[in-house]
Tab-separated table of C-alpha atoms and ligand atoms in Angstrom:
chain	number	residue	atom	x	y	z
A	28	MET	CA	4.344	-17.819	4.171
A	29	SER	CA	0.663	-18.924	3.115
A	30	GLY	CA	-0.345	-22.688	2.533
A	31	ILE	CA	1.349	-24.679	-0.262
A	32	THR	CA	-0.608	-26.060	-2.583
A	33	CYS	CA	1.042	-29.315	-4.089
A	34	TYR	CA	-0.515	-31.310	-7.705
A	35	SER	CA	0.189	-34.537	-8.878
A	36	THR	CA	1.005	-34.426	-12.639
A	37	SER	CA	-1.288	-37.906	-13.735
A	38	THR	CA	-4.228	-35.947	-15.757
A	39	ILE	CA	-4.547	-33.108	-17.583
A	40	GLN	CA	-8.668	-32.678	-16.757
A	41	SER	CA	-8.022	-32.610	-13.079
A	42	LEU	CA	-6.040	-30.614	-10.494
A	43	ASN	CA	-4.727	-33.310	-7.684
A	44	PRO	CA	-3.420	-31.899	-5.036
A	45	THR	CA	-0.742	-33.993	-3.270
A	46	CYS	CA	0.945	-32.381	-0.683
A	47	PRO	CA	3.351	-34.376	1.767
A	48	HIS	CA	3.159	-31.632	4.171
A	49	SER	CA	0.213	-33.040	5.861
A	50	SER	CA	0.817	-31.925	9.824
A	51	SER	CA	0.489	-28.214	9.262
A	52	SER	CA	-2.749	-26.085	9.403
A	53	SER	CA	-2.419	-24.172	6.871
A	54	ILE	CA	-0.690	-26.514	3.739
A	55	ILE	CA	-3.675	-28.683	2.158
A	56	SER	CA	-3.305	-32.241	2.284
A	57	THR	CA	-6.049	-33.929	0.464
A	58	PHE	CA	-8.824	-33.083	-2.273
A	59	HIS	CA	-11.320	-34.528	-3.988
A	60	ARG	CA	-11.024	-35.637	-7.451
A	61	PRO	CA	-13.191	-32.194	-9.457
A	62	GLN	CA	-15.974	-33.081	-11.274
A	63	ILE	CA	-14.897	-32.758	-14.940
A	64	HIS	CA	-16.774	-30.924	-17.312
A	65	ASN	CA	-16.835	-30.979	-21.116
A	66	ILE	CA	-15.036	-27.944	-22.391
A	67	SER	CA	-16.740	-28.191	-25.710
A	68	GLN	CA	-19.859	-26.079	-24.162
A	69	SER	CA	-17.873	-23.584	-22.780
A	70	THR	CA	-14.927	-21.567	-23.422
A	71	ARG	CA	-14.879	-19.971	-19.971
A	72	PRO	CA	-13.067	-22.012	-17.229
A	73	ARG	CA	-15.036	-23.507	-14.797
A	74	ILE	CA	-13.867	-24.602	-11.292
A	75	HIS	CA	-14.593	-27.467	-9.319
A	76	SER	CA	-13.288	-28.529	-5.512
A	77	SER	CA	-14.178	-30.749	-3.116
A	78	SER	CA	-17.606	-31.346	-2.198
A	79	ASN	CA	-17.063	-30.455	1.545
A	80	SER	CA	-18.100	-26.885	1.886
A	81	ARG	CA	-15.850	-26.167	4.860
A	82	ARG	CA	-12.733	-27.355	3.296
A	83	ARG	CA	-13.488	-25.461	0.312
A	84	ARG	CA	-13.503	-22.731	2.085
A	85	ARG	CA	-9.841	-23.342	3.516
A	86	MET	CA	-8.916	-23.971	-0.127
A	87	ALA	CA	-9.441	-20.495	-1.117
A	88	SER	CA	-6.509	-21.535	-3.898
A	89	VAL	CA	-6.892	-25.272	-4.211
A	90	THR	CA	-9.537	-25.411	-7.442
A	91	ALA	CA	-9.399	-26.979	-10.377
A	92	VAL	CA	-9.849	-25.704	-14.156
A	93	ASN	CA	-11.209	-27.398	-16.949
A	94	ALA	CA	-10.658	-24.917	-19.654
A	95	VAL	CA	-6.965	-24.516	-20.367
A	96	SER	CA	-6.155	-21.526	-21.003
A	97	SER	CA	-9.370	-20.429	-22.125
A	98	PRO	CA	-9.967	-17.848	-25.211
A	99	SER	CA	-13.059	-16.479	-23.205
A	100	VAL	CA	-10.733	-15.417	-20.195
A	101	GLN	CA	-7.864	-14.165	-22.889
A	102	ALA	CA	-9.881	-12.121	-24.556
A	103	GLU	CA	-12.710	-10.547	-21.568
A	104	VAL	CA	-9.840	-8.068	-20.625
A	105	GLY	CA	-6.667	-6.736	-21.649
A	106	ILE	CA	-5.149	-5.313	-24.725
A	107	GLN	CA	-5.884	-7.315	-27.722
A	108	ASN	CA	-2.626	-6.917	-30.274
A	109	GLN	CA	0.486	-8.399	-29.529
A	110	GLN	CA	2.397	-6.207	-31.198
A	111	GLU	CA	0.855	-3.194	-30.115
A	112	LEU	CA	1.261	-4.907	-26.646
A	113	LYS	CA	5.484	-5.710	-27.413
A	114	LYS	CA	6.090	-2.108	-28.187
A	115	GLY	CA	4.350	-1.042	-25.605
A	116	ILE	CA	6.507	-3.524	-22.903
A	117	ALA	CA	9.600	-2.886	-24.508
A	118	ASP	CA	9.407	1.015	-24.552
A	119	LEU	CA	7.679	1.284	-21.388
A	120	TYR	CA	10.832	-1.059	-19.919
A	121	ASP	CA	13.113	1.215	-22.056
A	122	GLU	CA	11.981	4.553	-20.638
A	123	SER	CA	11.127	3.316	-16.891
A	124	SER	CA	14.488	1.002	-15.866
A	125	GLY	CA	16.868	3.696	-15.406
A	126	ILE	CA	14.387	5.466	-13.078
A	127	TRP	CA	13.628	2.268	-11.145
A	128	GLU	CA	17.530	1.302	-10.769
A	129	ASP	CA	18.183	4.912	-9.622
A	130	ILE	CA	15.601	4.701	-6.569
A	131	TRP	CA	15.579	0.596	-6.224
A	132	GLY	CA	18.666	-0.746	-7.229
A	133	ASP	CA	19.070	-3.806	-10.313
A	134	HIS	CA	15.785	-5.535	-8.922
A	135	MET	CA	12.424	-5.185	-10.737
A	136	HIS	CA	10.197	-7.303	-8.639
A	137	HIS	CA	8.481	-7.249	-5.276
A	138	GLY	CA	10.091	-7.933	-1.802
A	139	TYR	CA	8.770	-10.611	0.482
A	140	TYR	CA	8.050	-9.688	3.968
A	141	GLU	CA	7.120	-12.055	6.797
A	142	PRO	CA	3.521	-10.863	7.462
A	143	ASN	CA	2.905	-8.203	9.692
A	144	SER	CA	6.115	-6.847	10.514
A	145	SER	CA	7.376	-3.763	10.453
A	146	VAL	CA	9.022	-2.646	7.693
A	147	GLU	CA	11.773	-0.161	7.764
A	148	LEU	CA	12.240	1.721	3.902
A	149	SER	CA	15.807	1.017	4.367
A	150	ASP	CA	14.314	-3.092	4.401
A	151	HIS	CA	13.151	-2.757	0.560
A	152	ARG	CA	15.938	-3.864	-1.372
A	153	ALA	CA	17.144	-6.399	1.530
A	154	ALA	CA	13.413	-7.792	0.495
A	155	GLN	CA	13.635	-8.737	-2.863
A	156	ILE	CA	16.936	-10.845	-2.086
A	157	ARG	CA	14.322	-12.097	0.396
A	158	MET	CA	11.765	-13.191	-2.452
A	159	ILE	CA	14.567	-14.819	-4.703
A	160	GLU	CA	15.774	-16.869	-1.679
A	161	GLN	CA	12.292	-17.956	-0.779
A	162	ALA	CA	11.679	-19.086	-4.300
A	163	LEU	CA	14.410	-21.045	-4.372
A	164	LYS	CA	13.585	-22.432	-0.982
A	165	PHE	CA	10.197	-23.048	-1.940
A	166	ALA	CA	10.974	-25.111	-5.233
A	167	ASP	CA	13.391	-27.041	-2.598
A	168	LEU	CA	16.382	-25.693	-4.319
A	169	ASN	CA	18.583	-24.395	-1.435
A	170	GLU	CA	18.111	-27.349	0.491
A	171	ASP	CA	19.773	-30.366	-1.875
A	172	PRO	CA	23.590	-28.820	-2.984
A	173	ALA	CA	22.911	-31.900	-5.531
A	174	LYS	CA	20.109	-30.191	-6.957
A	175	LYS	CA	22.602	-26.706	-6.974
A	176	PRO	CA	21.891	-25.308	-11.267
A	177	THR	CA	24.716	-25.070	-13.262
A	178	SER	CA	22.297	-23.334	-16.679
A	179	ILE	CA	19.857	-21.058	-15.946
A	180	VAL	CA	17.249	-19.277	-18.388
A	181	ASP	CA	15.921	-15.789	-16.859
A	182	VAL	CA	12.539	-15.259	-18.931
A	183	GLY	CA	11.449	-11.561	-18.525
A	184	CYS	CA	14.909	-10.285	-17.162
A	185	GLY	CA	15.078	-6.585	-16.997
A	186	ILE	CA	18.566	-5.641	-15.758
A	187	GLY	CA	19.142	-9.028	-15.433
A	188	GLY	CA	19.368	-8.858	-11.279
A	189	SER	CA	18.116	-12.292	-11.016
A	190	SER	CA	20.872	-13.740	-13.588
A	191	ARG	CA	23.783	-12.033	-11.945
A	192	TYR	CA	22.569	-13.095	-8.649
A	193	LEU	CA	21.945	-16.571	-9.465
A	194	ALA	CA	25.333	-17.065	-11.282
A	195	LYS	CA	27.227	-15.427	-8.082
A	196	LYS	CA	25.247	-17.739	-5.673
A	197	TYR	CA	25.499	-21.268	-7.855
A	198	GLY	CA	28.559	-20.527	-10.454
A	199	ALA	CA	26.267	-21.077	-12.748
A	200	THR	CA	25.591	-19.486	-16.216
A	201	ALA	CA	22.686	-17.559	-17.043
A	202	LYS	CA	21.157	-16.095	-20.212
A	203	GLY	CA	18.455	-13.650	-20.004
A	204	ILE	CA	15.617	-12.344	-22.434
A	205	THR	CA	13.787	-9.363	-22.401
A	206	LEU	CA	11.651	-7.293	-25.060
A	207	SER	CA	13.443	-4.389	-24.002
A	208	PRO	CA	17.042	-3.694	-25.618
A	209	VAL	CA	17.379	-0.466	-22.696
A	210	GLN	CA	17.286	-3.125	-20.392
A	211	ALA	CA	19.272	-6.076	-22.719
A	212	GLU	CA	21.983	-3.570	-22.604
A	213	ARG	CA	21.656	-2.586	-19.335
A	214	ALA	CA	21.930	-6.115	-18.321
A	215	GLN	CA	25.355	-7.389	-20.219
A	216	ALA	CA	26.907	-3.706	-19.042
A	217	LEU	CA	26.272	-4.474	-15.360
A	218	ALA	CA	27.232	-8.127	-15.314
A	219	ALA	CA	30.709	-6.770	-17.146
A	220	ALA	CA	30.963	-4.795	-14.543
A	221	GLN	CA	30.815	-7.552	-11.794
A	222	GLY	CA	33.585	-9.317	-13.886
A	223	LEU	CA	30.305	-11.626	-14.699
A	224	GLY	CA	30.623	-11.097	-18.303
A	225	ASP	CA	31.963	-14.572	-18.999
A	226	LYS	CA	29.272	-16.606	-17.172
A	227	VAL	CA	25.638	-14.521	-18.065
A	228	SER	CA	24.058	-12.991	-21.257
A	229	PHE	CA	21.368	-11.049	-22.034
A	230	GLN	CA	19.583	-10.611	-25.816
A	231	VAL	CA	16.149	-8.921	-27.064
A	232	ALA	CA	13.910	-11.876	-27.490
A	233	ASP	CA	10.436	-12.682	-26.895
A	234	ALA	CA	9.824	-15.613	-24.590
A	235	LEU	CA	6.825	-17.299	-26.589
A	236	ASN	CA	9.742	-17.897	-28.748
A	237	GLN	CA	12.759	-18.547	-27.221
A	238	PRO	CA	15.981	-18.415	-28.811
A	239	PHE	CA	17.194	-21.335	-27.340
A	240	PRO	CA	16.805	-25.405	-28.509
A	241	ASP	CA	15.216	-27.948	-25.908
A	242	GLY	CA	16.195	-29.115	-22.736
A	243	GLN	CA	18.543	-26.544	-21.941
A	244	PHE	CA	18.274	-25.378	-18.466
A	245	ASP	CA	18.009	-26.851	-15.763
A	246	LEU	CA	16.473	-23.942	-13.822
A	247	VAL	CA	14.263	-21.827	-15.935
A	248	TRP	CA	13.242	-18.749	-13.817
A	249	SER	CA	10.730	-16.142	-14.792
A	250	MET	CA	10.056	-13.669	-12.030
A	251	GLU	CA	7.118	-11.168	-12.455
A	252	SER	CA	7.020	-11.464	-16.294
A	253	GLY	CA	4.270	-14.043	-16.714
A	254	GLU	CA	1.109	-10.823	-16.340
A	255	HIS	CA	3.107	-9.306	-19.782
A	256	MET	CA	2.148	-12.664	-21.494
A	257	PRO	CA	-0.438	-12.780	-24.249
A	258	ASP	CA	-0.264	-16.317	-24.578
A	259	LYS	CA	-0.499	-18.367	-21.699
A	260	GLU	CA	-0.368	-22.065	-22.790
A	261	LYS	CA	2.334	-20.493	-25.488
A	262	PHE	CA	4.538	-19.177	-22.059
A	263	VAL	CA	4.381	-22.177	-20.154
A	264	GLY	CA	5.015	-24.106	-23.280
A	265	GLU	CA	8.103	-22.411	-23.728
A	266	LEU	CA	9.589	-22.904	-20.482
A	267	ALA	CA	8.566	-26.224	-20.511
A	268	ARG	CA	10.771	-26.847	-23.849
A	269	VAL	CA	13.735	-25.136	-22.506
A	270	ALA	CA	14.093	-26.840	-19.249
A	271	ALA	CA	16.614	-30.044	-19.658
A	272	PRO	CA	14.895	-33.331	-18.181
A	273	GLY	CA	14.834	-33.073	-14.697
A	274	GLY	CA	15.063	-28.974	-14.184
A	275	THR	CA	12.942	-27.193	-12.380
A	276	ILE	CA	10.782	-23.836	-13.095
A	277	ILE	CA	10.045	-21.497	-11.284
A	278	LEU	CA	7.505	-19.092	-12.217
A	279	VAL	CA	6.784	-15.912	-9.655
A	280	THR	CA	3.739	-14.383	-10.847
A	281	TRP	CA	0.774	-11.949	-10.715
A	282	CYS	CA	-2.567	-13.536	-10.985
A	283	HIS	CA	-6.281	-12.865	-10.344
A	284	ARG	CA	-7.804	-15.301	-7.870
A	285	ASP	CA	-9.483	-18.736	-8.361
A	286	LEU	CA	-12.867	-18.589	-9.265
A	287	SER	CA	-15.302	-20.576	-6.929
A	288	PRO	CA	-17.412	-23.305	-8.198
A	289	SER	CA	-20.247	-21.567	-9.223
A	290	GLU	CA	-18.605	-18.502	-11.048
A	291	GLU	CA	-18.197	-18.462	-15.007
A	292	SER	CA	-15.801	-15.225	-14.570
A	293	LEU	CA	-14.698	-12.407	-12.553
A	294	THR	CA	-17.320	-9.640	-11.711
A	295	PRO	CA	-18.067	-6.828	-13.754
A	296	GLU	CA	-16.194	-4.317	-11.026
A	297	GLU	CA	-13.202	-6.818	-11.272
A	298	LYS	CA	-12.450	-6.770	-14.808
A	299	GLN	CA	-12.917	-3.401	-15.163
A	300	LEU	CA	-10.516	-2.614	-12.358
A	301	LEU	CA	-8.009	-5.322	-14.421
A	302	ASN	CA	-8.557	-3.080	-17.322
A	303	LYS	CA	-7.081	-0.113	-16.049
A	304	ILE	CA	-4.482	-2.553	-14.503
A	305	CYS	CA	-3.686	-3.858	-17.733
A	306	LYS	CA	-3.514	-0.416	-19.712
A	307	ALA	CA	-0.818	1.291	-17.256
A	308	PHE	CA	1.634	-1.543	-17.145
A	309	TYR	CA	0.874	-3.327	-20.824
A	310	LEU	CA	-0.298	-6.436	-19.832
A	311	PRO	CA	-3.015	-8.640	-21.563
A	312	ALA	CA	-5.354	-10.604	-19.261
A	313	TRP	CA	-4.753	-12.176	-16.672
A	314	CYS	CA	-5.444	-15.957	-15.274
A	315	SER	CA	-5.155	-17.508	-12.599
A	316	THR	CA	-2.624	-19.618	-10.327
A	317	ALA	CA	-5.651	-22.468	-10.966
A	318	ASP	CA	-5.411	-21.677	-14.661
A	319	TYR	CA	-1.525	-21.720	-14.400
A	320	VAL	CA	-1.262	-25.470	-12.561
A	321	LYS	CA	-3.426	-26.586	-15.333
A	322	LEU	CA	-0.976	-25.601	-18.366
A	323	LEU	CA	1.733	-26.907	-16.329
A	324	GLN	CA	0.015	-30.394	-16.091
A	325	SER	CA	-1.069	-30.422	-19.283
A	326	ASN	CA	2.962	-29.744	-20.493
A	327	SER	CA	3.965	-33.479	-18.081
A	328	LEU	CA	5.594	-31.318	-15.470
A	329	GLN	CA	6.158	-32.990	-12.112
A	330	ASP	CA	5.990	-32.024	-8.447
A	331	ILE	CA	3.796	-28.866	-8.808
A	332	LYS	CA	3.774	-26.798	-5.933
A	333	ALA	CA	1.563	-23.340	-5.565
A	334	ALA	CA	1.313	-21.021	-2.869
A	335	ASP	CA	-0.249	-17.494	-2.455
A	336	TRP	CA	2.381	-14.796	-1.283
A	337	SER	CA	0.152	-11.419	-1.625
A	338	GLU	CA	0.285	-11.304	1.995
A	339	ASN	CA	4.287	-11.508	1.766
A	340	VAL	CA	4.651	-8.414	-0.854
A	341	ALA	CA	1.847	-6.066	0.956
A	342	PRO	CA	4.480	-3.724	1.957
A	343	PHE	CA	5.794	-3.305	-1.323
A	344	TRP	CA	3.177	-1.255	-3.390
A	345	PRO	CA	2.766	1.456	-0.541
A	346	ALA	CA	6.809	1.937	-0.536
A	347	VAL	CA	7.239	2.374	-4.074
A	348	ILE	CA	4.318	4.982	-3.964
A	349	LYS	CA	6.306	6.772	-1.074
A	350	SER	CA	9.241	5.937	-3.060
A	351	ALA	CA	7.824	8.269	-6.038
A	352	LEU	CA	6.710	11.113	-3.739
A	353	THR	CA	10.037	11.623	-2.789
A	354	TRP	CA	11.264	14.890	-4.686
A	355	LYS	CA	13.993	12.538	-6.924
A	356	GLY	CA	10.926	10.093	-7.384
A	357	PHE	CA	8.457	12.191	-8.782
A	358	THR	CA	10.723	14.324	-10.546
A	359	SER	CA	12.448	11.171	-12.441
A	360	VAL	CA	9.097	9.943	-13.097
A	361	LEU	CA	7.626	13.553	-14.712
A	362	ARG	CA	11.031	13.410	-16.919
A	363	SER	CA	11.301	9.970	-17.808
A	364	GLY	CA	7.761	9.940	-20.140
A	365	TRP	CA	4.133	9.254	-19.971
A	366	LYS	CA	4.088	5.761	-19.900
A	367	THR	CA	5.965	5.538	-16.508
A	368	ILE	CA	3.452	8.686	-15.220
A	369	LYS	CA	0.585	6.445	-16.656
A	370	ALA	CA	2.199	3.017	-14.911
A	371	ALA	CA	2.729	5.572	-11.714
A	372	LEU	CA	-0.636	6.656	-11.375
A	373	ALA	CA	-1.787	3.311	-11.738
A	374	MET	CA	0.098	1.997	-8.272
A	375	PRO	CA	-2.329	2.342	-6.000
A	376	LEU	CA	-4.712	-0.015	-8.177
A	377	MET	CA	-2.479	-2.616	-7.836
A	378	ILE	CA	-2.995	-2.036	-3.845
A	379	GLU	CA	-6.962	-1.754	-4.145
A	380	GLY	CA	-6.293	-5.496	-6.425
A	381	TYR	CA	-5.036	-7.278	-3.185
A	382	LYS	CA	-7.204	-5.917	-0.843
A	383	LYS	CA	-10.149	-6.566	-2.501
A	384	GLY	CA	-8.745	-10.261	-2.699
A	385	LEU	CA	-8.823	-9.833	-6.833
A	386	ILE	CA	-5.146	-9.909	-7.420
A	387	LYS	CA	-2.984	-12.773	-6.663
A	388	PHE	CA	0.928	-12.640	-6.103
A	389	ALA	CA	1.583	-16.168	-7.435
A	390	ILE	CA	4.662	-18.385	-6.853
A	391	ILE	CA	4.764	-21.926	-9.080
A	392	THR	CA	7.498	-24.252	-8.989
A	393	CYS	CA	7.271	-27.664	-10.767
A	394	ARG	CA	10.554	-30.163	-12.518
A	395	LYS	CA	10.733	-31.753	-16.124
A	396	PRO	CA	10.360	-35.588	-15.870
A	397	GLU	CA	14.036	-36.730	-15.943
B	18	SAH	N1	12.151	-10.501	-14.104
B	18	SAH	C1	13.069	-9.188	-13.418
B	18	SAH	C2	12.384	-8.192	-13.878
B	18	SAH	C3	10.460	-7.980	-14.143
B	18	SAH	S1	10.194	-6.787	-15.180
B	18	SAH	C4	13.120	-8.998	-12.051
B	18	SAH	O1	12.446	-9.181	-11.294
B	18	SAH	O2	14.266	-7.873	-11.717
B	18	SAH	C5	9.141	-7.621	-16.437
B	18	SAH	C6	10.349	-7.786	-17.615
B	18	SAH	O3	9.830	-9.030	-18.606
B	18	SAH	C7	10.685	-7.313	-18.511
B	18	SAH	O4	12.303	-7.345	-18.805
B	18	SAH	C8	10.150	-7.382	-19.731
B	18	SAH	O5	10.715	-6.891	-21.034
B	18	SAH	C9	9.920	-8.609	-20.343
B	18	SAH	N2	8.769	-9.131	-21.050
B	18	SAH	C10	7.284	-9.026	-21.192
B	18	SAH	N3	7.110	-9.633	-21.812
B	18	SAH	C11	7.870	-10.352	-22.070
B	18	SAH	C12	7.969	-11.502	-23.879
B	18	SAH	N4	7.664	-11.122	-24.179
B	18	SAH	N5	9.572	-12.003	-23.758
B	18	SAH	C13	10.961	-11.602	-23.039
B	18	SAH	N6	10.633	-10.940	-21.661
B	18	SAH	C14	9.263	-10.624	-22.007
């Protein structure tokens, strides 16, 4: 696992990593208060870090952003129209979920691998479960039986793989939301078939306007759906709103790299690459891990921790491409429709993005105050 960064929640205007694990060299334990800029001068996020340049180099992902969910970043890349975006997402998953399930099973997320380990194709489904377990461990949920969740929301649930897994593991109830009617229906059918019909339920609903009252869930789980959200501020606000006091939020999502202190934005080449990916996967503009941390802080969330797991997911896309190139994969993709074909053709771009250090696979966890 890459370095963990912990943040205090005391101020909205600064990111203060406050990690207790200071003995490990890969973990950052101290951080100088970032310089605060007047955000009205620019809508672009400026990123600041320690004045100690050696530490700054070590702290690739430990940076501070002064503008929360900067509109200029939101507008620079991605699909602009939110209704069009939602329809595109729903159609893409309606079209492609069946093939994915057929080849990969019921988890539509990256696997978690030890860096540089040799990977068997047969290991990938296990790696997807490992992703869930590692995320729970990262959020300290596996250590303490007192923290066992009893009510879970799965935001962007796919065909409900996480909901069912977590409901079984904890004996909890789970509610999943997705934009895709096909996914919601399939998720419910699988739950019924597994005897979980009374524990888990699924519906078509928007993560930006969740159909739940405040403070409902002691685990708010979002596994690889955040990248689809066109308004990150609203998204994080909803995650915080539906979390119960003392509840845990686990957000695992694609981010772009944090900007360095001297940068105003990503480079034109980087934006171009992300734009291509956005079009293929129906994504709006991306943000960085630091942007998310800032948003969590602005919602007064506590015990914020973040890590870059890009290395741990490296074998995933090559494996997906390999499976798409089998006869079964190839013919299924061709049969399923243009949106799926477009997404399949864009898969090498994800590998390129990771290799260039542009795309980051981030885990960010926190707790809602009691
Ligand atoms: N978390 C699942 C699926 C990830 S795929 C898993 O790990 O298997 C991304 C999911 O996010 C899809 O189910 C898609 O419908 C959902 N999604 C994207 N935007 C959404 C939105 N605005 N509201 C609700 N769900 C959304």
